[in-house]
Structure formats: structure tokens, C-alpha cells
Amino acid sequence: MAEQGVIPQAALLTGVGQIAVPVREVERATTFYRDALGLTYLFSAPQLAFFDCGGVRLMLSIPEPSELNHHSSIIYLRCGEIHTAYALLQSRGVKFKDAPHLIARLPDHELWMAFFDDTEGNTLALMSEIRD
């Protein structure tokens, strides 16, 4: 047992290992994440598909039990030049809710975003941190 206020090394969080995105149709969602967004497809299992998203595993799944069947949190996908990424994804059929826009001017960079939905109604966003 650890002393009060001391967190055992094994309990420390080290990053995101996997994000689950609920979907209604795994095959349709797989096509969107692989072909439209260009994420690296890893493998599938029954009612599941897995992708590499910059070292974080993204899992598409049909939720079980039904009380878990809801839209996901917003996933912010990093990109370099947001206007170029926006144009590329539009050319692949991604329908954006808005154009890339400035969110904040910070001391050492600007934060830009553009929001869109996947084929399952989950909101995602492009995110670009433009350094001065």
C-alpha cells in the first residue's frame, strides 16, 4: 500500500493507449477513417476495427451494452497546415461544419481548428498549432 499522497509508479498515467469511437456500421466507418481521413488501418475483429492515429490506437466498435450507444467525445486530429488538410479531406468527401478558423492567439503560436462529423455522427476536428 502506498503512503498517502504518494502515487505508485505503476499507477501513473503515461498517455492515451486507445480511444473507442462508437459506430453503427463498422464497415462504413472503416472506409471513412481509412480512405477519407487517411488513418493507418491496423486490423479488424468481429464488430471492431483498429487504426493507428499518431501512436494512439483508435478503435471503432458497435457499443455493447446498449447504454454505451452514444456519440463520442470530440477527437482532435493534429495536422500541419490546416488549410491544406481541409482541402484534401474535402476532396475525399468529408463534409465540414465550418472552415478552418483561429481559436486563440497564444504567446508562441496560433491555434486553428475546423470541425466535421464522421459517417456515424461523431464530431471530429482538425487542429493545427501554427508557430510564429
mmCIF file of C-alpha atoms in Angstrom:
data_model
loop_
_atom_site.group_PDB
_atom_site.id
_atom_site.type_symbol
_atom_site.label_atom_id
_atom_site.label_comp_id
_atom_site.label_asym_id
_atom_site.label_seq_id
_atom_site.Cartn_x
_atom_site.Cartn_y
_atom_site.Cartn_z
ATOM 1 C CA MET A 1 0.000 0.000 0.000
ATOM 2 C CA ALA A 2 1.344 3.442 -0.944
ATOM 3 C CA GLU A 3 1.850 6.235 1.538
ATOM 4 C CA GLN A 4 -0.879 8.866 1.493
ATOM 5 C CA GLY A 5 -0.083 11.457 -1.201
ATOM 6 C CA VAL A 6 2.481 9.194 -2.923
ATOM 7 C CA ILE A 7 1.380 7.640 -6.184
ATOM 8 C CA PRO A 8 2.960 4.270 -7.009
ATOM 9 C CA GLN A 9 4.935 4.370 -10.265
ATOM 10 C CA ALA A 10 2.719 1.663 -11.780
ATOM 11 C CA ALA A 11 -0.354 3.886 -11.284
ATOM 12 C CA LEU A 12 0.997 6.906 -13.199
ATOM 13 C CA LEU A 13 -0.729 7.715 -16.464
ATOM 14 C CA THR A 14 1.646 7.645 -19.409
ATOM 15 C CA GLY A 15 -0.597 8.749 -22.289
ATOM 16 C CA VAL A 16 -3.577 7.615 -24.286
ATOM 17 C CA GLY A 17 -3.371 3.966 -25.356
ATOM 18 C CA GLN A 18 -6.663 3.647 -27.199
ATOM 19 C CA ILE A 19 -9.757 5.709 -27.971
ATOM 20 C CA ALA A 20 -13.057 3.940 -28.628
ATOM 21 C CA VAL A 21 -15.428 5.555 -31.113
ATOM 22 C CA PRO A 22 -18.974 4.161 -31.166
ATOM 23 C CA VAL A 23 -20.319 3.415 -34.656
ATOM 24 C CA ARG A 24 -23.491 1.938 -36.142
ATOM 25 C CA GLU A 25 -21.794 0.279 -39.155
ATOM 26 C CA VAL A 26 -18.171 -0.813 -38.721
ATOM 27 C CA GLU A 27 -17.544 -1.344 -42.450
ATOM 28 C CA ARG A 28 -18.854 2.110 -43.442
ATOM 29 C CA ALA A 29 -16.916 3.781 -40.614
ATOM 30 C CA THR A 30 -13.743 1.848 -41.533
ATOM 31 C CA THR A 31 -13.949 3.170 -45.087
ATOM 32 C CA PHE A 32 -14.312 6.751 -43.791
ATOM 33 C CA TYR A 33 -11.419 6.600 -41.294
ATOM 34 C CA ARG A 34 -9.115 4.736 -43.712
ATOM 35 C CA ASP A 35 -9.949 6.314 -47.084
ATOM 36 C CA ALA A 36 -11.275 9.793 -46.292
ATOM 37 C CA LEU A 37 -9.157 10.622 -43.228
ATOM 38 C CA GLY A 38 -6.150 8.528 -44.317
ATOM 39 C CA LEU A 39 -5.500 6.906 -40.923
ATOM 40 C CA THR A 40 -3.356 3.755 -40.938
ATOM 41 C CA TYR A 41 -5.586 0.670 -40.748
ATOM 42 C CA LEU A 42 -4.195 -1.901 -38.305
ATOM 43 C CA PHE A 43 -6.639 -4.836 -38.065
ATOM 44 C CA SER A 44 -10.260 -5.914 -37.557
ATOM 45 C CA ALA A 45 -12.115 -8.278 -35.254
ATOM 46 C CA PRO A 46 -15.842 -9.040 -35.184
ATOM 47 C CA GLN A 47 -17.670 -5.672 -34.911
ATOM 48 C CA LEU A 48 -14.335 -3.844 -34.384
ATOM 49 C CA ALA A 49 -11.732 -2.022 -36.493
ATOM 50 C CA PHE A 50 -8.425 -0.563 -35.285
ATOM 51 C CA PHE A 51 -6.283 2.284 -36.641
ATOM 52 C CA ASP A 52 -3.016 3.968 -35.734
ATOM 53 C CA CYS A 53 -3.538 7.661 -35.059
ATOM 54 C CA GLY A 54 -0.058 9.020 -34.441
ATOM 55 C CA GLY A 55 0.824 6.287 -31.969
ATOM 56 C CA VAL A 56 -2.611 6.178 -30.315
ATOM 57 C CA ARG A 57 -4.822 3.236 -31.247
ATOM 58 C CA LEU A 58 -8.313 4.226 -32.422
ATOM 59 C CA MET A 59 -10.982 1.534 -32.078
ATOM 60 C CA LEU A 60 -14.261 1.667 -33.984
ATOM 61 C CA SER A 61 -16.888 -0.510 -32.326
ATOM 62 C CA ILE A 62 -20.585 -1.201 -32.095
ATOM 63 C CA PRO A 63 -21.296 -0.440 -28.430
ATOM 64 C CA GLU A 64 -22.409 -3.160 -26.056
ATOM 65 C CA PRO A 65 -24.382 -2.908 -23.860
ATOM 66 C CA SER A 66 -26.859 -0.532 -25.460
ATOM 67 C CA GLU A 67 -26.462 2.097 -22.708
ATOM 68 C CA LEU A 68 -22.994 2.793 -24.128
ATOM 69 C CA ASN A 69 -24.538 3.608 -27.523
ATOM 70 C CA HIS A 70 -23.922 7.347 -27.720
ATOM 71 C CA HIS A 71 -21.762 9.726 -29.692
ATOM 72 C CA SER A 72 -18.133 10.050 -28.692
ATOM 73 C CA SER A 73 -16.129 12.884 -27.274
ATOM 74 C CA ILE A 74 -14.580 15.152 -29.886
ATOM 75 C CA ILE A 75 -11.320 13.751 -31.229
ATOM 76 C CA TYR A 76 -8.899 16.485 -32.284
ATOM 77 C CA LEU A 77 -6.651 15.298 -35.116
ATOM 78 C CA ARG A 78 -3.342 17.168 -35.344
ATOM 79 C CA CYS A 79 -2.297 18.395 -38.757
ATOM 80 C CA GLY A 80 0.470 20.611 -40.129
ATOM 81 C CA GLU A 81 -1.019 23.181 -42.482
ATOM 82 C CA ILE A 82 -4.744 23.162 -41.705
ATOM 83 C CA HIS A 83 -5.931 24.733 -44.965
ATOM 84 C CA THR A 84 -4.136 22.043 -46.986
ATOM 85 C CA ALA A 85 -5.521 19.231 -44.784
ATOM 86 C CA TYR A 86 -9.006 20.779 -45.024
ATOM 87 C CA ALA A 87 -8.865 20.866 -48.845
ATOM 88 C CA LEU A 88 -7.545 17.292 -49.048
ATOM 89 C CA LEU A 89 -10.250 15.891 -46.758
ATOM 90 C CA GLN A 90 -12.956 17.839 -48.622
ATOM 91 C CA SER A 91 -11.710 16.265 -51.863
ATOM 92 C CA ARG A 92 -12.216 12.852 -50.199
ATOM 93 C CA GLY A 93 -15.838 13.660 -49.377
ATOM 94 C CA VAL A 94 -15.513 14.909 -45.799
ATOM 95 C CA LYS A 95 -18.280 17.444 -45.057
ATOM 96 C CA PHE A 96 -17.043 20.152 -42.705
ATOM 97 C CA LYS A 97 -19.272 22.119 -40.322
ATOM 98 C CA ASP A 98 -17.018 25.141 -40.717
ATOM 99 C CA ALA A 99 -13.870 26.322 -42.466
ATOM 100 C CA PRO A 100 -10.524 26.411 -40.646
ATOM 101 C CA HIS A 101 -10.650 29.263 -38.165
ATOM 102 C CA LEU A 102 -8.498 30.846 -35.482
ATOM 103 C CA ILE A 103 -9.376 29.705 -31.955
ATOM 104 C CA ALA A 104 -6.667 31.520 -29.976
ATOM 105 C CA ARG A 105 -3.504 33.575 -30.357
ATOM 106 C CA LEU A 106 -1.052 32.301 -27.751
ATOM 107 C CA PRO A 107 2.393 33.726 -26.940
ATOM 108 C CA ASP A 108 4.278 31.282 -29.194
ATOM 109 C CA HIS A 109 1.620 30.007 -31.632
ATOM 110 C CA GLU A 110 -1.868 30.281 -33.060
ATOM 111 C CA LEU A 111 -4.424 27.509 -32.541
ATOM 112 C CA TRP A 112 -6.640 26.787 -35.558
ATOM 113 C CA MET A 113 -9.493 24.257 -35.893
ATOM 114 C CA ALA A 114 -12.147 23.003 -38.322
ATOM 115 C CA PHE A 115 -14.957 20.652 -37.255
ATOM 116 C CA PHE A 116 -16.681 17.795 -39.119
ATOM 117 C CA ASP A 117 -18.680 14.629 -38.459
ATOM 118 C CA ASP A 118 -17.787 11.079 -39.395
ATOM 119 C CA THR A 119 -20.308 8.790 -41.101
ATOM 120 C CA GLU A 120 -21.668 7.760 -37.691
ATOM 121 C CA GLY A 121 -22.491 11.247 -36.361
ATOM 122 C CA ASN A 122 -19.394 11.596 -34.151
ATOM 123 C CA THR A 123 -17.782 15.049 -34.196
ATOM 124 C CA LEU A 124 -14.091 15.320 -35.012
ATOM 125 C CA ALA A 125 -11.828 18.305 -35.605
ATOM 126 C CA LEU A 126 -8.665 19.223 -37.425
ATOM 127 C CA MET A 127 -6.279 21.008 -35.060
ATOM 128 C CA SER A 128 -3.211 22.973 -36.117
ATOM 129 C CA GLU A 129 -0.770 24.808 -33.879
ATOM 130 C CA ILE A 130 0.979 27.366 -36.072
ATOM 131 C CA ARG A 131 4.255 28.536 -34.556
ATOM 132 C CA ASP A 132 5.479 32.097 -35.049
#
